[in-house]
Short mmCIF file of C-alpha atoms and ligand atoms in Angstrom, two decimals:
data_model
loop_
_atom_site.label_atom_id
_atom_site.label_comp_id
_atom_site.label_asym_id
_atom_site.label_seq_id
_atom_site.Cartn_x
_atom_site.Cartn_y
_atom_site.Cartn_z
CA MET K 1 -103.37 31.70 24.39
CA ILE K 2 -101.16 28.60 24.02
CA ARG K 3 -102.82 25.42 25.28
CA VAL K 4 -101.26 22.09 26.20
CA LYS K 5 -102.94 18.76 26.78
CA ILE K 6 -102.19 17.83 30.37
CA PRO K 7 -101.15 14.15 30.53
CA ASP K 8 -102.96 12.09 33.18
CA THR K 9 -99.58 10.77 34.29
CA HIS K 10 -98.31 14.21 35.26
CA PRO K 11 -97.86 14.22 39.05
CA ARG K 12 -99.57 17.63 39.29
CA ALA K 13 -102.23 16.92 36.62
CA GLU K 14 -105.17 17.92 38.82
CA SER K 15 -103.61 21.19 39.86
CA LEU K 16 -102.68 22.01 36.24
CA ARG K 17 -106.25 21.29 35.14
CA VAL K 18 -107.58 23.73 37.73
CA ARG K 19 -105.21 26.35 36.35
CA GLU K 20 -106.53 25.67 32.84
CA ARG K 21 -110.09 26.15 34.10
CA LEU K 22 -109.11 29.49 35.58
CA ILE K 23 -107.47 30.63 32.35
CA GLU K 24 -110.66 29.73 30.46
CA ALA K 25 -112.67 31.68 33.06
CA LEU K 26 -110.35 34.65 32.52
CA GLU K 27 -110.94 34.52 28.78
CA ALA K 28 -114.71 34.29 29.34
CA GLY K 29 -114.60 37.42 31.53
CA VAL K 30 -115.60 35.57 34.73
CA LEU K 31 -112.21 35.82 36.44
CA THR K 32 -110.13 38.96 36.85
CA GLU K 33 -106.33 38.90 36.23
CA SER K 34 -105.75 39.38 39.98
CA GLY K 35 -107.82 36.26 40.54
CA LEU K 36 -104.99 34.23 38.98
CA ILE K 37 -102.51 35.79 41.42
CA ALA K 38 -104.86 35.09 44.34
CA HIS K 39 -105.10 31.47 43.20
CA GLY K 40 -101.30 31.14 43.17
CA ARG K 41 -101.16 32.32 46.77
CA GLY K 42 -103.83 29.80 47.64
CA GLU K 43 -101.89 26.97 45.96
CA CYS K 44 -98.91 27.73 48.14
CA PHE K 45 -100.94 27.46 51.37
CA ASP K 46 -102.74 24.38 50.07
CA TYR K 47 -99.34 22.74 49.64
CA LEU K 48 -98.51 23.55 53.25
CA ILE K 49 -101.67 21.88 54.57
CA GLY K 50 -101.03 18.76 52.47
CA GLU K 51 -103.73 19.52 49.84
CA LYS K 52 -106.29 17.73 52.02
CA THR K 53 -109.17 18.73 54.24
CA GLN K 54 -107.57 18.55 57.66
CA SER K 55 -109.50 18.14 60.92
CA PHE K 56 -109.43 21.89 61.68
CA ALA K 57 -111.08 22.55 58.30
CA LEU K 58 -113.73 19.89 58.76
CA ARG K 59 -114.62 21.29 62.19
CA ALA K 60 -115.00 24.79 60.70
CA GLU K 61 -117.07 23.46 57.78
CA LYS K 62 -119.47 21.78 60.20
CA ALA K 63 -119.79 24.94 62.30
CA ALA K 64 -120.32 26.98 59.12
CA VAL K 65 -123.14 24.76 57.89
CA ALA K 66 -124.79 24.89 61.33
CA THR K 67 -124.51 28.71 61.35
CA LEU K 68 -125.98 29.02 57.86
CA LEU K 69 -128.87 26.71 58.77
CA LEU K 70 -129.60 28.73 61.91
CA ALA K 71 -129.42 32.09 60.09
CA GLU K 72 -132.51 34.07 59.22
CA HIS K 73 -131.04 35.65 56.06
CA PRO K 74 -128.02 33.61 54.94
CA VAL K 75 -126.15 34.83 51.86
CA ILE K 76 -123.29 33.23 49.96
CA SER K 77 -121.23 35.92 48.29
CA VAL K 78 -119.82 35.02 44.87
CA ASN K 79 -116.73 36.56 43.30
CA GLY K 80 -114.89 35.66 40.11
CA ASN K 81 -112.73 32.93 41.65
CA ALA K 82 -115.64 31.25 43.43
CA ALA K 83 -117.73 31.32 40.23
CA ALA K 84 -114.88 29.94 38.12
CA LEU K 85 -114.06 27.12 40.51
CA CYS K 86 -117.39 25.88 41.81
CA ALA K 87 -120.54 27.50 40.43
CA VAL K 88 -122.36 24.15 40.22
CA GLU K 89 -121.58 23.25 43.82
CA LEU K 90 -122.47 26.72 45.10
CA ILE K 91 -125.90 26.41 43.52
CA GLU K 92 -126.46 23.03 45.20
CA LEU K 93 -125.24 24.26 48.58
CA SER K 94 -127.39 27.40 48.46
CA SER K 95 -130.45 25.31 47.72
CA LEU K 96 -129.76 22.87 50.59
CA LEU K 97 -129.24 25.75 53.00
CA ASP K 98 -131.98 27.95 51.61
CA ALA K 99 -129.35 30.67 51.24
CA LYS K 100 -129.21 33.42 48.61
CA LEU K 101 -126.32 33.66 46.15
CA GLU K 102 -125.11 37.20 45.50
CA LEU K 103 -122.51 38.47 43.09
CA ASN K 104 -120.06 40.90 44.69
CA LEU K 105 -116.94 41.85 42.78
CA PHE K 106 -113.85 43.80 43.71
CA TYR K 107 -113.03 44.46 40.05
CA ARG K 108 -116.58 45.19 38.98
CA SER K 109 -117.39 45.76 35.33
CA ALA K 110 -120.51 45.29 33.23
CA ARG K 111 -118.66 42.64 31.19
CA ARG K 112 -117.81 40.54 34.25
CA GLU K 113 -121.27 40.90 35.77
CA LYS K 114 -122.76 39.70 32.52
CA ALA K 115 -120.30 36.82 32.14
CA ILE K 116 -120.92 35.50 35.67
CA SER K 117 -124.71 35.90 35.46
CA LYS K 118 -124.61 34.06 32.12
CA LEU K 119 -122.58 31.24 33.66
CA PHE K 120 -125.16 30.74 36.43
CA ARG K 121 -128.09 30.99 34.00
CA LYS K 122 -126.45 28.36 31.77
CA LEU K 123 -126.40 26.09 34.80
CA GLY K 124 -130.15 26.65 35.23
CA PHE K 125 -129.89 29.11 38.13
CA GLU K 126 -131.86 32.34 37.66
CA GLY K 127 -131.68 33.72 41.20
CA LEU K 128 -128.19 35.24 41.31
CA LEU K 129 -128.54 38.56 43.17
CA GLY K 130 -126.29 41.59 42.87
CA ASN K 131 -126.68 42.69 39.29
CA ARG K 132 -126.90 46.36 38.34
CA THR K 133 -130.69 46.62 38.47
CA GLN K 134 -131.21 45.54 42.07
CA ARG K 135 -128.72 47.46 44.15
CA ALA K 136 -128.87 49.17 47.50
CA SER K 137 -125.90 50.73 49.29
CA ILE K 138 -124.20 49.32 52.32
CA ARG K 139 -122.15 51.30 54.85
CA GLY K 140 -118.46 50.58 55.35
CA LEU K 141 -117.79 48.82 52.05
CA ASP K 142 -115.68 50.40 49.34
CA GLY K 143 -116.62 51.48 45.78
CA GLY K 144 -118.33 48.84 43.66
CA ARG K 145 -118.70 46.53 46.63
CA ALA K 146 -120.92 48.97 48.51
CA LYS K 147 -123.65 48.25 45.95
CA VAL K 148 -125.59 45.26 47.19
CA SER K 149 -128.98 43.68 46.77
CA PRO K 150 -131.74 44.77 49.18
CA LYS K 151 -132.86 41.13 49.21
CA GLY K 152 -129.38 39.78 49.88
CA LEU K 153 -126.28 41.30 51.46
CA LEU K 154 -128.16 44.37 52.75
CA ILE K 155 -130.35 42.34 55.11
CA ALA K 156 -128.07 39.31 55.57
CA ASP K 157 -127.31 38.27 59.14
CA THR K 158 -124.80 35.63 57.96
CA VAL K 159 -122.51 35.92 54.96
CA MET K 160 -120.22 33.25 53.58
CA LEU K 161 -117.43 34.46 51.33
CA ALA K 162 -114.41 32.81 49.74
CA ILE K 163 -111.04 33.88 48.32
CA GLU K 164 -111.66 37.44 49.51
CA ASP K 165 -109.54 40.36 50.56
CA GLY K 166 -109.38 41.31 54.23
CA ASP K 167 -111.04 44.74 53.97
CA ARG K 168 -114.34 43.32 52.87
CA THR K 169 -114.37 40.65 55.57
CA LEU K 170 -113.58 43.27 58.22
CA SER K 171 -116.25 45.67 56.94
CA LEU K 172 -118.95 42.99 56.97
CA SER K 173 -117.95 41.91 60.51
CA ARG K 174 -118.07 45.53 61.68
CA LEU K 175 -121.63 45.75 60.35
CA GLY K 176 -122.49 43.02 62.86
CA LYS K 177 -122.87 40.22 60.32
CA ASN K 178 -121.68 36.72 61.05
CA VAL K 179 -118.91 36.16 58.52
CA ILE K 180 -117.80 32.72 57.37
CA ALA K 181 -114.64 32.79 55.24
CA ILE K 182 -113.04 30.12 53.09
CA ASP K 183 -109.38 31.06 52.92
CA LEU K 184 -106.36 28.78 52.60
CA ASN K 185 -104.14 31.32 54.33
CA PRO K 186 -104.65 31.04 58.12
CA LEU K 187 -102.50 34.17 58.59
CA SER K 188 -104.60 36.46 56.39
CA ARG K 189 -106.65 39.41 57.66
CA THR K 190 -109.73 37.62 56.35
CA ALA K 191 -108.86 34.56 58.44
CA SER K 192 -108.64 36.56 61.65
CA ALA K 193 -111.63 38.83 60.94
CA ALA K 194 -114.12 36.03 60.22
CA SER K 195 -116.28 34.42 62.91
CA ILE K 196 -115.67 31.05 61.25
CA THR K 197 -112.56 30.52 59.13
CA ILE K 198 -112.38 27.51 56.86
CA VAL K 199 -108.72 26.88 56.06
CA ASP K 200 -109.35 24.64 53.08
CA ASN K 201 -109.48 24.81 49.29
CA ILE K 202 -112.90 25.97 48.08
CA LEU K 203 -112.76 23.00 45.68
CA ARG K 204 -112.87 20.61 48.65
CA ALA K 205 -114.75 22.81 51.13
CA ILE K 206 -117.98 23.31 49.16
CA PRO K 207 -118.52 19.60 48.25
CA ARG K 208 -117.81 18.71 51.89
CA MET K 209 -120.30 21.33 53.08
CA ILE K 210 -122.90 19.91 50.69
CA GLU K 211 -122.52 16.50 52.38
CA LEU K 212 -122.72 18.09 55.82
CA ALA K 213 -125.79 20.13 54.85
CA LYS K 214 -127.60 16.98 53.67
CA ASP K 215 -127.23 15.62 57.18
CA LEU K 216 -127.42 18.72 59.41
CA ARG K 217 -130.54 20.20 57.79
CA TYR K 218 -132.59 17.53 59.58
CA ARG K 219 -131.10 18.28 63.02
CA SER K 220 -132.92 20.32 65.64
CA THR K 221 -132.08 23.96 66.39
CA TRP K 222 -130.82 22.77 69.75
CA GLU K 223 -128.35 20.33 68.12
CA LEU K 224 -127.12 22.97 65.67
CA ARG K 225 -126.55 25.43 68.53
CA GLU K 226 -124.58 22.77 70.38
CA ILE K 227 -122.25 22.42 67.38
CA LEU K 228 -121.64 26.16 67.49
CA GLU K 229 -121.13 26.30 71.22
CA SER K 230 -118.36 23.73 71.06
CA TYR K 231 -116.60 25.58 68.21
CA ASP K 232 -113.76 28.03 68.96
CA ASN K 233 -112.45 29.86 65.87
CA SER K 234 -109.26 31.23 67.45
CA LYS K 235 -108.33 27.79 68.76
CA ASN K 236 -109.07 26.26 65.36
CA LEU K 237 -106.90 28.83 63.57
CA ARG K 238 -104.06 28.21 66.02
CA GLU K 239 -104.41 24.51 65.20
CA ALA K 240 -104.13 25.22 61.45
CA ILE K 241 -100.98 27.28 62.00
CA GLY K 242 -99.60 24.60 64.35
CA PHE K 243 -100.24 21.98 61.71
CA ILE K 244 -98.19 23.93 59.16
CA ARG K 245 -95.42 24.49 61.73
CA THR K 246 -95.27 20.74 62.53
CA ARG K 247 -95.07 19.91 58.83
CA LEU K 248 -92.32 22.42 58.19
CA ASN K 249 -90.37 21.19 61.23
CA SER K 250 -90.66 17.64 60.00
CA VAL K 251 -89.55 18.57 56.47
CA SER K 252 -86.63 20.60 57.79
CA GLN K 253 -85.48 17.58 59.82
CA ASN K 254 -86.34 14.72 57.46
CA GLY K 255 -86.25 16.24 53.98
CA SER K 256 -88.96 16.94 51.44
CA PRO K 257 -92.28 15.17 51.97
CA THR K 258 -93.24 12.27 49.75
CA PRO K 259 -96.91 11.21 49.75
CA ASN K 260 -96.00 8.56 52.37
CA THR K 261 -94.13 10.82 54.76
CA LEU K 262 -96.94 13.35 54.46
CA GLU K 263 -99.42 10.82 55.84
CA ARG K 264 -96.98 10.10 58.67
CA GLU K 265 -96.58 13.79 59.52
CA ILE K 266 -100.33 14.14 59.73
CA GLU K 267 -100.52 11.13 62.04
CA LEU K 268 -97.76 12.61 64.22
CA PHE K 269 -99.58 15.94 64.37
CA ARG K 270 -102.78 14.27 65.46
CA GLY K 271 -100.76 12.50 68.13
O1 LIG C 301 -113.52 38.54 41.45
P1 LIG C 301 -113.17 39.79 42.16
O2 LIG C 301 -113.15 41.01 41.26
O3 LIG C 301 -114.05 40.06 43.37
O4 LIG C 301 -111.65 39.67 42.73
C1 LIG C 301 -111.35 38.76 43.72
C2 LIG C 301 -109.87 38.65 44.16
C3 LIG C 301 -109.51 37.21 44.36
C4 LIG C 301 -108.94 39.20 43.12
C5 LIG C 301 -109.71 39.39 45.50
O5 LIG C 301 -110.69 38.98 46.40
C6 LIG C 301 -108.32 39.27 46.10
O6 LIG C 301 -107.43 40.00 45.73
O7 LIG C 301 -108.14 38.33 47.06
P2 LIG C 301 -106.76 38.21 47.89
O8 LIG C 301 -106.58 39.41 48.76
O9 LIG C 301 -105.64 37.83 46.99
O10 LIG C 301 -107.07 37.01 48.85
C7 LIG C 301 -107.36 35.75 48.38
C8 LIG C 301 -107.17 34.73 49.52
O11 LIG C 301 -107.80 33.52 49.11
C9 LIG C 301 -105.70 34.41 49.79
O12 LIG C 301 -105.47 34.37 51.19
C10 LIG C 301 -105.50 33.01 49.19
O13 LIG C 301 -104.60 32.24 49.95
C11 LIG C 301 -106.90 32.42 49.28
N1 LIG C 301 -107.20 31.46 48.21
C12 LIG C 301 -106.77 31.45 46.93
N2 LIG C 301 -107.28 30.41 46.25
C13 LIG C 301 -108.06 29.72 47.12
C14 LIG C 301 -108.01 30.39 48.38
N3 LIG C 301 -108.69 29.95 49.44
C15 LIG C 301 -109.48 28.84 49.28
N4 LIG C 301 -109.55 28.15 48.11
C16 LIG C 301 -108.86 28.56 47.01
N5 LIG C 301 -108.96 27.85 45.88
#
């Protein structure tokens, strides 16, 4: 594979570096080829939300942390993209929330299972569930994904997943689990099937959730429930879509956004 050194001065240096990381993860067997395509779709939606954590995302992240803290059996589901982009942060978040981490792959193969388990072990984390030796079956999920850990997804009451296809989100919701989804596309089936939809890049969402967890873990059950009671996922999703519409309207009237006009659009949207 041809490699280039990305100059710091390149206006899209950060985004190009993330792409490089994903290519490395592909070569290591962590990411699947389709994961690169999924990432491209995500980049497009990230562009539309201004590549920042907007207020609708922050609200969902807070509700998600409260839900995970209130859960009896919280599980964070890990696929190739999530592992490639933020394994370190996922380990920290799972420890703060006392949540299990479980590998669940759409394109499951022994090579990928091994590569992802190795990545987590290298980071000092031995508790990744979902390998071949500890599997139960779960109703309503397809093929390789139906195989889950009896200590994890099988008994989970709350599942957080990221960069996922809609079928899986729908199946887990139908099983009565609380589903939290990180998905940059507010129009996706995942976005509408989840109980809490975080329209944000996983690269920003997980570090933000770590900060929130450090604070919310000391709050009372009553306070956490209050956060959830004031959260409305449909309203929040409508706000995300409205935000994109306002931005596109502004661009169609005033021309392409520069970093300055972007800030102004966001101000206008907030009113
Ligand atoms: O690792 P595997 O085998 O389990 O395969 C996983 C993939 C990603 C291939 C699979 O789940 C898939 O095909 O996903 P989709 O259906 O392409 O959906 C991915 C969604 O995640 C899309 O709506 C993207 O906009 C969104 N997305 C992509 N990158 C990010 C993202 N959302 C948040 N953060 C990102 N970095």
